[in-house]
Amino acid sequence: MKRASFMLCLCLLAVSLKAQVTGSNYAHSRQLMGADSLAFDPRLAPFFHGVASGDPLPESVIIWTRVTTETEGEVEVGWEMALDTAMSQIVQSGTLSTGPERDYTVKVDVGGLSPGQTYYYRFFALGSYSLTGRTKTAPQGHTSHLKFAVISCTNYPQGYFNALGNIARRNDLDAVIHLGDYIYEYEQGRFNNQQLEGERDVLPENETVSLADYRTRYSLYHLDPDLLRAHQQHPFICVWDDHESADNSYRDGARNHQPDTEGDWNVRKRASQQAFYEWVPIREQPDFRIYRTFSFGNLAELLMLDTRLEGRDVQLDDINDPDFLNPDRSILGQVQRNWLLDQLQTTTASWKVIGTQVIFSPFNVGFVSSTDPDSVESQFLDIWDGYPVERDSIINFVRTQAIDDVVFIAGDLHTSFALDINERPTDTTAYQAESGAGAVAVEFVTPSISSPNFDEAVGFLADILEQCVNQPCPFFNSLSNPNPHIKFADLDRHGYFILDLTPDSSQANWYFSHDILQPDTLEEFGAAWYTRRGENHLRAASMPSPPKAVQDIPAPPYPHTTTSLSTAGHEQAFLLLGSYPNPVKDIFFLQYALNRPQQLSIELLDVHGRVIQRMLHQRQQRGIYTQVLHLKNLAEGLYFLRFHNGQHQQTLRLLKR
């Protein structure tokens, strides 16, 4: 989707937004902002990546964590779920093992729970407790009020995840819905904010292609304090979009995948899917399937789609292509489309909420070019606009089956929109913008958490485009409204919206971050739009929805201590976060963090403990680092890597094949 936004910017401003690519194949550091910033929080040991929960059902929910260990092999992990933050009213508990085959992540599907209940959970391993997390099961039966935070596009090097910190502080959410682009695959220096270079750099610094690459990128993201706290306080319902694998991906490839240099697409796709399953609190299904449904009592049915990797045909690049109106072209695939229509037809819930990664409604942008509007429209064929016959068939199904109260929620576009849905919104015989007559559903589009908006690409011209996107605009010689179905548009602010559902209405409340260039807790209410039960079109709201009557107690900020937790752990200065792959054939990848400047040595030892090679001997500053070791010429056998900084020593077993 980034190519489309870029081309639109070219039409607005005749300048090129040249990507800056930097990096090294061997080492990289992320410098940290502020004297009090740490690369990792030693109080969380050995659960440095926090805890998470997701995919809530009435009687079960997924809980997740990751263990960082100084030894190889399996680690036994205990878990508990309780009704209180003190963890004294235990309702479920158990143990399981994790190891390198799952990157030491832990995922438990906890069953036997009560519907609509807030729970608290924690893990135990290596003598220490994890953070206590807060989660909630889905309600069952009569339900009067639901609230969801809807987010997308969490781009680490583009800015701070301040919106996630504000979501973490909310105490009346039923879940956080992440519509994709949880991570970005780009190398350091590409699609980043240059003002934050050296402060929000990515790891690994190369583009993520291998399983080790994707695992390391997720590891970095989960160390972000705002993402960590949001996961701690709320269950997430997640789907991937394209950047969890590669930009503009589809079933059989991606625009940002080059087979000649990056290998087989299916190998890369599977690696990205495996890392997503390991690091995201999603309920696992066969063949990495992610489309699924959630029932929230009689009030809402949430249908989460996969418009990327499940069944999408390759994107076209010209709306005049003869294949553009081919009825067999699909963004969903036949199996998923049939599933969606069946779910819509059979659910008895008041609201049918459809989570789609990319915007569903028609989005007309050709008006920005007076000479070649088709070329501009052709840049936006990665969204549902590129699959118009399938979209029309879904809209027609909703209309002919008289299915009311369908609400689409989408992300990807780094904009905020509220839209009525009709196949031909500019045709006044089919849709009346003033009254909403002809609309069959509504759509709310969430802005990015941090990915660049239009103003960050074209500056003041974003304001002009925002004013012209849904009304006649002399600036572009447009005498008619190109998008009369767009009721609200914001092209230049980061944030999220709260989806508020009651038996009478469905309302989206947009909240925008004050700043993403530094840690900040300020946000502002931006707009609210709603649809009444049975109306299927939008109205403006003068104020945000009220909070729920009951506010949940937040999970505590730090883990419960144990007698075996040494105070020396709080002085920990070196942390080995990951090592891949082991056994190794050629390239061995290390990720580690330093909480203070130190002289670090990494030595390769043979089985007798003799130093074969010093891989690193360098004074390094506080930050998170990667180190790539080229071991192709090393003879097969057992070796050890020794890390020491003068105070701490750690040894890693390494098998060369």
XYZ file of C-alpha atoms in Angstrom:
657
model
C 0.000 0.000 0.000
C 2.973 2.294 0.389
C 3.436 2.603 -3.394
C -0.104 3.919 -3.819
C 0.312 6.615 -1.178
C 3.649 7.552 -2.694
C 2.213 7.948 -6.188
C -0.623 10.087 -4.887
C 1.951 12.303 -3.244
C 3.715 12.663 -6.594
C 0.506 13.968 -8.072
C 0.260 16.495 -5.265
C 3.883 17.530 -5.216
C 6.456 17.056 -7.960
C 9.195 15.848 -5.699
C 10.610 12.425 -4.977
C 10.565 10.981 -1.462
C 13.822 9.154 -1.664
C 14.348 6.324 0.823
C 17.589 6.465 2.785
C 19.168 3.045 3.201
C 22.050 2.479 5.587
C 23.417 -0.436 7.517
C 26.044 -3.046 8.135
C 25.991 -6.796 7.780
C 27.654 -7.292 11.122
C 26.515 -5.140 13.999
C 23.931 -2.567 14.836
C 22.855 -0.707 17.927
C 19.736 1.125 18.988
C 20.682 4.115 21.099
C 18.171 5.017 23.773
C 16.618 8.359 24.582
C 17.007 9.913 28.007
C 19.305 9.284 30.910
C 16.819 6.947 32.567
C 16.084 4.822 29.496
C 17.105 1.189 29.660
C 17.432 -1.339 26.866
C 15.486 -3.807 29.005
C 13.805 -3.743 32.394
C 15.737 -6.082 34.738
C 12.730 -6.246 37.077
C 10.919 -8.329 34.452
C 13.525 -11.129 34.340
C 13.268 -13.662 32.795
C 10.038 -12.450 31.127
C 11.570 -9.334 29.591
C 9.026 -9.237 26.739
C 6.090 -9.046 29.119
C 2.830 -10.957 28.912
C -0.126 -10.858 26.532
C -3.547 -12.357 25.980
C -5.842 -12.658 23.015
C -8.681 -14.246 21.071
C -11.235 -14.151 23.916
C -14.119 -16.627 23.784
C -16.891 -16.950 26.388
C -15.113 -19.795 28.192
C -11.460 -19.474 27.129
C -8.702 -17.038 26.242
C -5.096 -17.278 25.013
C -2.307 -16.144 27.366
C 1.267 -15.602 26.155
C 4.778 -14.813 27.306
C 8.393 -15.354 26.336
C 11.208 -16.662 28.564
C 14.780 -15.407 28.152
C 17.165 -18.011 29.531
C 20.930 -18.277 29.866
C 20.851 -22.020 29.197
C 19.879 -24.053 26.161
C 17.164 -26.655 25.989
C 13.670 -26.874 27.370
C 12.363 -24.575 30.114
C 9.424 -25.514 32.337
C 6.944 -22.690 32.772
C 4.045 -22.523 35.202
C 0.993 -20.338 34.821
C -1.924 -19.207 36.968
C -5.197 -17.416 36.329
C -7.092 -15.673 39.117
C -9.981 -13.349 39.841
C -7.862 -10.751 41.653
C -4.634 -8.817 41.176
C -3.098 -10.403 44.285
C -3.447 -13.795 42.560
C -5.062 -15.267 45.670
C -8.277 -16.509 44.016
C -6.779 -18.988 41.541
C -9.285 -20.502 39.096
C -6.931 -22.289 36.653
C -3.251 -23.240 36.620
C -0.825 -25.523 34.843
C 2.689 -26.112 33.543
C 4.212 -26.626 30.110
C 7.601 -26.571 28.429
C 9.032 -24.262 25.810
C 12.297 -24.212 23.922
C 14.167 -22.991 20.854
C 11.708 -24.578 18.410
C 9.169 -21.923 19.533
C 11.765 -19.231 20.241
C 11.040 -19.767 23.955
C 7.565 -18.280 23.563
C 4.705 -19.715 25.619
C 1.068 -19.846 24.576
C -1.751 -21.393 26.625
C -5.410 -21.687 25.659
C -6.966 -21.422 29.118
C -10.420 -23.025 29.244
C -13.101 -23.560 31.850
C -13.643 -19.833 32.385
C -16.800 -17.782 32.923
C -18.235 -15.514 30.191
C -17.738 -11.756 30.435
C -15.318 -12.059 33.355
C -12.131 -10.078 34.001
C -9.193 -12.293 34.980
C -5.583 -11.797 36.006
C -2.777 -14.178 35.036
C 0.953 -14.677 35.413
C 3.744 -17.102 34.582
C 6.542 -18.592 36.674
C 9.939 -19.874 35.487
C 13.556 -19.968 36.628
C 12.575 -18.821 40.116
C 10.688 -15.677 39.104
C 7.187 -14.484 38.304
C 6.224 -12.587 35.186
C 4.203 -9.428 35.123
C 0.596 -10.003 36.058
C -1.618 -9.545 33.027
C -5.263 -8.545 32.825
C -7.618 -10.205 30.359
C -11.325 -10.681 29.783
C -13.516 -13.388 28.293
C -16.225 -12.586 25.768
C -19.730 -12.173 27.167
C -22.533 -14.615 26.464
C -26.269 -14.034 26.128
C -27.716 -10.576 26.691
C -25.006 -7.912 26.358
C -25.682 -4.193 26.693
C -22.336 -2.499 26.027
C -19.059 -3.314 24.255
C -15.932 -1.237 23.698
C -12.979 -2.075 21.444
C -9.834 -0.095 20.674
C -9.150 -0.445 16.938
C -5.557 0.044 15.776
C -3.179 -0.623 12.885
C 0.237 0.217 11.466
C 2.627 0.119 14.421
C 5.854 1.191 12.714
C 8.712 1.184 15.257
C 11.268 3.474 13.507
C 8.590 6.008 12.518
C 7.677 7.058 16.030
C 6.788 6.219 19.596
C 3.735 4.066 20.277
C 2.186 6.700 22.553
C -1.337 5.768 21.503
C -0.748 2.246 22.815
C 0.297 3.661 26.165
C -2.985 5.562 26.337
C -4.928 2.446 25.370
C -3.142 0.565 28.162
C -4.469 3.098 30.670
C -8.092 2.478 29.685
C -10.069 0.226 32.004
C -13.296 -0.545 30.148
C -12.189 -2.241 26.928
C -13.382 -5.679 25.905
C -10.410 -6.115 23.541
C -7.913 -4.343 21.300
C -8.407 -5.150 17.615
C -5.160 -4.918 15.601
C -5.938 -4.862 11.877
C -2.407 -5.524 10.711
C 1.055 -4.139 10.058
C 2.022 -5.169 13.584
C 5.654 -5.054 12.411
C 7.328 -3.690 9.271
C 9.792 -5.769 7.303
C 11.992 -2.961 5.959
C 15.689 -2.594 6.610
C 17.076 0.171 8.807
C 16.882 3.546 7.079
C 13.900 2.700 4.886
C 10.397 3.897 5.765
C 11.659 5.444 8.986
C 11.619 8.882 10.570
C 15.040 10.447 10.135
C 14.532 12.537 13.280
C 14.553 9.286 15.271
C 17.602 7.636 13.702
C 19.831 6.259 16.434
C 16.834 6.329 18.775
C 14.196 4.043 17.201
C 16.350 1.916 14.894
C 15.177 -1.543 13.897
C 16.726 -4.952 14.483
C 17.897 -6.740 12.495
C 19.057 -3.830 10.395
C 18.533 -5.840 7.210
C 15.115 -6.520 5.683
C 13.391 -9.417 7.430
C 13.480 -12.495 5.200
C 14.412 -15.505 7.339
C 12.721 -16.920 10.420
C 15.568 -15.523 12.549
C 14.978 -12.073 11.037
C 11.263 -12.064 11.789
C 11.771 -13.412 15.307
C 14.306 -10.697 16.065
C 12.022 -7.955 14.754
C 9.147 -9.177 16.950
C 11.521 -9.366 19.920
C 12.452 -5.711 19.452
C 8.818 -4.640 19.181
C 7.804 -6.509 22.333
C 10.464 -4.634 24.316
C 8.711 -1.352 23.516
C 7.191 -0.242 26.850
C 3.918 1.041 25.375
C 3.246 -2.114 23.362
C 4.272 -4.216 26.358
C 1.825 -2.400 28.670
C -1.046 -2.490 26.177
C -0.620 -6.249 25.852
C -0.424 -6.582 29.639
C -3.727 -4.786 30.244
C -5.981 -5.969 27.382
C -6.662 -9.028 25.240
C -5.748 -8.476 21.583
C -7.503 -9.796 18.481
C -4.954 -9.637 15.667
C -4.647 -10.307 11.958
C -1.664 -9.719 9.735
C -1.594 -7.325 6.803
C 1.260 -7.156 4.302
C 4.224 -5.867 6.316
C 4.285 -8.869 8.633
C 5.627 -10.636 5.519
C 6.433 -8.108 2.746
C 4.878 -4.979 1.264
C 1.881 -5.601 -1.023
C 1.932 -9.321 -0.413
C -0.587 -11.724 -1.881
C -1.021 -15.492 -1.883
C 1.842 -16.267 -4.276
C 4.256 -13.373 -3.844
C 4.808 -9.746 -2.871
C 5.930 -6.552 -4.529
C 8.699 -6.271 -1.938
C 10.006 -9.796 -2.507
C 12.738 -10.517 -5.044
C 13.124 -14.283 -5.604
C 16.559 -13.878 -7.212
C 18.073 -12.414 -4.043
C 15.589 -13.337 -1.294
C 14.741 -16.915 -2.219
C 11.497 -18.807 -2.508
C 8.433 -16.744 -1.546
C 6.704 -19.683 0.100
C 9.698 -20.209 2.406
C 9.683 -16.544 3.400
C 5.911 -16.470 3.801
C 5.977 -19.532 6.044
C 8.763 -17.996 8.161
C 6.724 -14.810 8.627
C 3.614 -16.797 9.528
C 5.494 -18.962 12.012
C 7.005 -15.929 13.760
C 3.561 -14.283 13.905
C 2.085 -17.406 15.499
C 4.969 -17.554 17.984
C 4.957 -13.907 19.066
C 1.279 -12.871 18.814
C -1.435 -14.143 21.215
C -3.550 -15.706 18.473
C -5.357 -19.052 18.654
C -3.541 -21.336 16.227
C -5.372 -23.003 13.331
C -4.225 -25.434 10.607
C -2.176 -24.018 7.721
C -1.685 -20.675 9.502
C -5.307 -19.692 8.895
C -6.228 -16.416 10.614
C -9.761 -15.640 9.432
C -12.104 -16.428 12.287
C -15.162 -15.230 14.197
C -15.820 -14.032 17.756
C -19.221 -13.848 19.419
C -19.791 -11.123 22.027
C -23.154 -12.191 23.375
C -26.208 -11.169 21.412
C -24.722 -7.731 20.733
C -21.927 -8.351 18.220
C -20.349 -10.908 15.936
C -16.778 -9.973 14.992
C -15.591 -11.479 11.694
C -11.832 -11.139 11.150
C -10.676 -11.557 7.543
C -7.387 -12.375 5.837
C -7.199 -10.176 2.745
C -3.482 -10.887 2.286
C -2.107 -14.405 2.291
C -5.128 -16.696 2.293
C -6.590 -16.281 -1.180
C -5.611 -12.910 -2.675
C -4.795 -12.882 -6.381
C -1.915 -10.692 -7.528
C -2.678 -6.979 -7.628
C -3.165 -5.320 -11.001
C -1.473 -2.021 -11.825
C -3.950 -0.633 -14.358
C -7.706 -0.171 -13.975
C -7.967 -0.528 -17.752
C -6.503 -4.035 -17.620
C -9.028 -6.450 -19.203
C -8.701 -8.626 -16.101
C -9.834 -5.815 -13.797
C -13.497 -6.861 -14.002
C -12.792 -10.589 -14.091
C -15.384 -12.143 -11.737
C -12.892 -14.835 -10.729
C -10.358 -12.366 -9.291
C -10.460 -12.437 -5.497
C -8.978 -10.756 -2.450
C -10.400 -13.448 -0.143
C -10.413 -16.700 -2.088
C -13.557 -18.719 -2.652
C -13.422 -20.693 0.605
C -13.039 -17.603 2.802
C -15.655 -15.654 0.828
C -18.202 -18.447 1.239
C -17.375 -18.576 4.951
C -17.935 -14.811 5.273
C -21.301 -14.868 3.519
C -22.440 -17.833 5.583
C -21.464 -16.091 8.825
C -23.318 -12.934 7.796
C -26.432 -14.882 6.915
C -26.584 -17.088 10.000
C -25.518 -14.826 12.867
C -28.251 -13.527 15.142
C -26.098 -10.806 16.729
C -27.319 -7.224 16.553
C -24.102 -5.908 14.988
C -22.057 -7.685 12.347
C -18.541 -6.211 12.592
C -16.127 -7.156 9.793
C -12.411 -6.588 10.372
C -10.618 -6.121 7.055
C -6.996 -5.083 6.718
C -7.607 -2.700 3.799
C -10.387 -0.199 3.174
C -13.528 -1.838 1.769
C -15.450 1.174 0.436
C -14.780 2.736 -2.963
C -12.104 5.416 -2.655
C -11.934 7.805 -5.608
C -8.614 9.624 -5.974
C -8.391 10.304 -9.711
C -9.612 13.869 -9.163
C -6.116 14.950 -8.081
C -4.927 14.621 -11.695
C -6.660 16.604 -14.422
C -4.588 14.990 -17.173
C -4.521 11.288 -16.304
C -6.915 10.327 -13.509
C -6.790 6.641 -14.452
C -3.077 6.476 -13.632
C -3.787 7.764 -10.127
C -6.674 5.364 -9.573
C -4.410 2.554 -10.758
C -2.068 3.155 -7.833
C -4.814 2.209 -5.355
C -5.528 -1.333 -6.469
C -4.048 -3.006 -3.381
C -7.243 -2.151 -1.463
C -10.719 -3.554 -2.223
C -10.879 -1.111 -5.166
C -8.611 -3.572 -6.957
C -11.192 -6.353 -6.623
C -14.431 -4.529 -7.523
C -16.494 -7.489 -8.726
C -15.964 -9.427 -5.503
C -16.709 -6.327 -3.424
C -19.891 -5.667 -5.380
C -20.987 -9.263 -4.866
C -20.623 -8.898 -1.081
C -22.521 -5.590 -1.045
C -25.245 -7.101 -3.215
C -25.462 -10.123 -0.908
C -25.956 -7.888 2.124
C -28.657 -5.941 0.263
C -30.590 -8.870 -1.214
C -30.468 -10.871 2.012
C -31.684 -7.798 3.932
C -28.795 -8.011 6.394
C -28.810 -4.837 8.465
C -26.262 -3.364 10.859
C -23.045 -4.410 9.129
C -20.000 -2.405 10.231
C -16.649 -2.683 8.449
C -13.491 -1.661 10.308
C -10.224 -1.192 8.395
C -6.681 0.150 8.669
C -3.650 0.190 6.330
C -4.180 3.614 4.740
C -2.772 5.773 7.589
C -5.904 7.915 7.537
C -9.133 8.282 9.495
C -12.378 7.847 7.568
C -16.060 7.360 8.343
C -17.982 6.122 5.292
C -21.346 4.956 4.056
C -21.054 1.861 1.848
C -22.574 1.708 -1.632
C -21.148 0.245 -4.837
C -21.491 3.525 -6.770
C -21.499 6.361 -4.238
C -21.227 9.084 -6.910
C -24.380 7.837 -8.660
C -27.193 9.884 -7.134
C -29.779 7.368 -8.336
C -28.080 4.702 -6.194
C -26.974 6.712 -3.152
C -28.166 9.960 -1.590
C -25.379 11.517 0.446
C -27.575 13.867 2.474
C -30.002 11.236 3.725
C -27.815 8.139 3.444
C -30.471 6.416 1.341
C -28.951 3.571 -0.642
C -26.206 2.774 1.864
C -26.171 -0.885 2.918
C -23.494 -0.698 5.642
C -20.948 1.654 7.206
C -17.180 1.638 7.568
C -14.748 3.122 10.086
C -11.047 3.419 9.171
C -8.448 3.723 11.915
C -5.320 5.892 11.550
C -1.817 4.592 12.017
C -0.233 4.372 15.434
C 3.007 5.742 13.975
C 3.347 5.067 10.214
C 3.619 8.253 8.135
C 0.497 10.218 7.292
C -0.029 12.412 4.252
C 1.309 15.507 5.992
C 4.572 13.707 6.703
C 4.881 13.074 2.972
C 3.629 16.286 1.340
C 3.368 18.818 4.159
C 0.704 21.522 3.829
C -0.774 19.944 0.689
C -2.243 17.241 2.921
C -4.631 19.884 4.298
C -5.772 20.704 0.770
C -6.342 17.061 -0.070
C -8.227 16.553 3.194
C -10.576 19.415 2.324
C -11.098 18.132 -1.216
C -11.426 14.397 -0.686
C -15.177 14.597 -0.028
C -16.354 17.887 -1.508
C -15.955 19.884 -4.753
C -12.518 21.445 -4.915
C -11.414 24.282 -7.240
C -7.782 23.502 -6.397
C -8.066 20.324 -8.475
C -10.662 21.735 -10.913
C -13.131 19.270 -9.422
C -16.715 20.545 -9.722
C -18.343 17.536 -8.094
C -17.818 15.619 -4.871
C -15.491 12.680 -5.651
C -16.408 10.826 -2.439
C -19.814 11.898 -1.123
C -19.974 8.755 1.009
C -16.935 9.852 3.067
C -18.500 11.649 6.025
C -15.296 12.298 7.950
C -11.689 12.414 6.794
C -8.438 13.123 8.604
C -5.198 12.594 6.713
C -2.569 13.876 9.112
C -3.028 12.565 12.657
C -1.919 9.369 14.392
C -4.005 7.480 16.898
C -6.893 5.028 17.054
C -10.637 4.830 17.468
C -12.852 3.296 20.116
C -15.677 1.226 18.656
C -18.601 1.596 21.052
C -21.522 -0.814 20.591
C -24.904 -0.713 22.305
C -28.229 -2.268 21.281
C -29.200 1.083 19.712
C -26.053 2.314 17.975
C -22.537 1.650 16.745
C -20.193 4.600 17.216
C -16.532 5.253 16.424
C -14.677 7.794 18.582
C -11.328 8.910 17.156
C -8.492 9.868 19.510
C -5.307 11.430 18.190
C -1.806 11.437 19.670
C -0.263 14.775 20.557
C 3.219 13.678 19.459
C 5.035 10.572 18.209
C 8.587 11.961 18.139
C 9.033 11.568 21.882
C 7.314 9.669 24.701
C 4.090 11.517 25.444
C 0.794 10.737 27.181
C -1.320 13.530 25.699
C -4.137 12.726 23.304
C -7.213 14.574 22.057
C -10.687 13.560 21.013
C -11.040 14.239 17.299
C -14.450 13.176 16.018
C -17.283 10.702 16.492
C -19.677 9.148 13.982
C -22.395 6.590 14.564
C -25.108 4.556 12.902
C -28.433 3.752 14.492
C -29.809 0.244 14.583
C -31.461 -0.549 11.250
C -30.392 2.670 9.463
C -27.148 1.468 7.791
C -25.782 4.983 7.311
C -23.782 7.441 9.398
C -24.627 10.439 11.544
C -22.274 12.884 13.270
C -22.002 12.706 17.059
C -21.293 15.817 19.086
C -19.302 14.020 21.770
C -17.579 10.691 22.426
C -19.451 7.745 23.866
C -19.592 7.657 27.661
C -17.361 5.219 29.565
C -18.719 1.938 30.811
C -20.418 1.930 34.178
C -17.906 -0.610 35.511
C -14.172 0.088 35.254
C -11.818 -2.887 35.623
C -8.931 -2.829 38.101
C -5.634 -2.561 36.180
C -2.933 -5.185 36.511
C -0.022 -4.071 38.746
C 2.997 -2.495 37.020
C 5.654 -4.905 38.315
C 5.896 -8.640 39.011
C 5.351 -10.192 42.403
C 8.784 -10.945 43.857
C 9.882 -14.344 45.110
C 12.452 -15.400 47.675
C 14.711 -16.705 44.919
C 14.847 -13.377 43.070
C 18.253 -11.877 43.748
C 18.662 -8.140 44.136
C 21.662 -8.520 41.870
C 19.205 -9.112 39.048
C 18.232 -5.451 39.196
C 21.841 -4.567 38.350
C 21.918 -6.793 35.267
C 23.804 -5.045 32.489
C 23.972 -7.708 29.740
C 21.101 -9.741 28.307
C 21.264 -12.272 25.483
C 17.844 -11.966 23.854
C 18.133 -14.471 21.034
C 20.446 -16.696 18.983
C 19.488 -18.277 15.640
C 19.717 -20.860 14.197
C 21.172 -23.592 16.370
C 22.399 -25.945 14.860
C 23.994 -23.558 12.362
C 25.292 -24.167 8.849
C 26.624 -20.775 7.769
C 25.332 -17.570 9.374
C 24.644 -17.320 13.112
C 22.619 -14.418 14.405
C 22.807 -12.899 17.912
C 20.591 -10.309 19.565
C 21.584 -8.815 22.919
C 20.971 -5.749 25.058
C 23.221 -3.609 27.257
C 21.860 -1.495 30.101
C 25.063 0.485 30.540
C 28.267 1.173 28.552
C 30.679 -1.748 28.840
C 33.614 -3.576 27.294
C 32.045 -6.666 25.751
C 33.915 -9.696 24.447
C 32.439 -12.557 22.431
C 34.744 -15.544 21.972
C 34.360 -18.794 20.048
C 35.615 -21.807 22.023
C 36.190 -25.406 21.004
C 34.853 -28.358 22.972
C 37.931 -28.254 25.234
C 37.367 -24.610 26.158
C 40.195 -23.213 24.030
C 39.618 -19.844 22.340
C 39.479 -20.320 18.567
C 38.524 -16.792 17.620
C 37.578 -13.560 19.311
C 34.433 -12.475 17.483
C 34.087 -9.145 19.282
C 36.114 -7.099 21.736
C 34.665 -3.617 21.885
C 33.341 -0.983 24.216
C 29.676 -0.513 23.401
C 27.116 1.994 24.580
C 23.770 1.236 26.151
C 21.296 -0.152 23.614
C 20.097 -3.221 21.757
C 22.520 -4.893 19.360
C 22.721 -7.571 16.725
C 25.799 -9.507 15.726
C 26.072 -11.682 12.616
C 28.715 -14.425 12.715
C 29.824 -16.027 9.450
C 30.728 -19.624 10.284
C 30.692 -21.281 6.862
C 34.369 -22.286 7.047
C 34.119 -23.631 10.589
C 34.449 -27.413 10.815
C 31.402 -29.373 11.927
C 31.176 -30.112 15.613
C 30.304 -28.745 19.039
C 31.491 -25.254 20.041
C 30.748 -22.615 22.658
C 30.281 -18.853 22.498
C 31.439 -17.026 25.602
C 30.173 -13.553 26.453
C 31.859 -11.544 29.192
C 31.997 -7.891 30.220
C 34.318 -8.024 33.225
C 31.505 -8.693 35.701
C 29.214 -11.187 34.013
C 30.029 -14.265 31.951
C 27.616 -16.376 29.915
C 28.293 -19.375 27.682
C 26.162 -20.545 24.779
C 26.382 -24.045 23.298
C 26.708 -23.970 19.492
C 26.415 -26.933 17.116
C 27.959 -26.530 13.632
C 26.658 -28.793 10.885
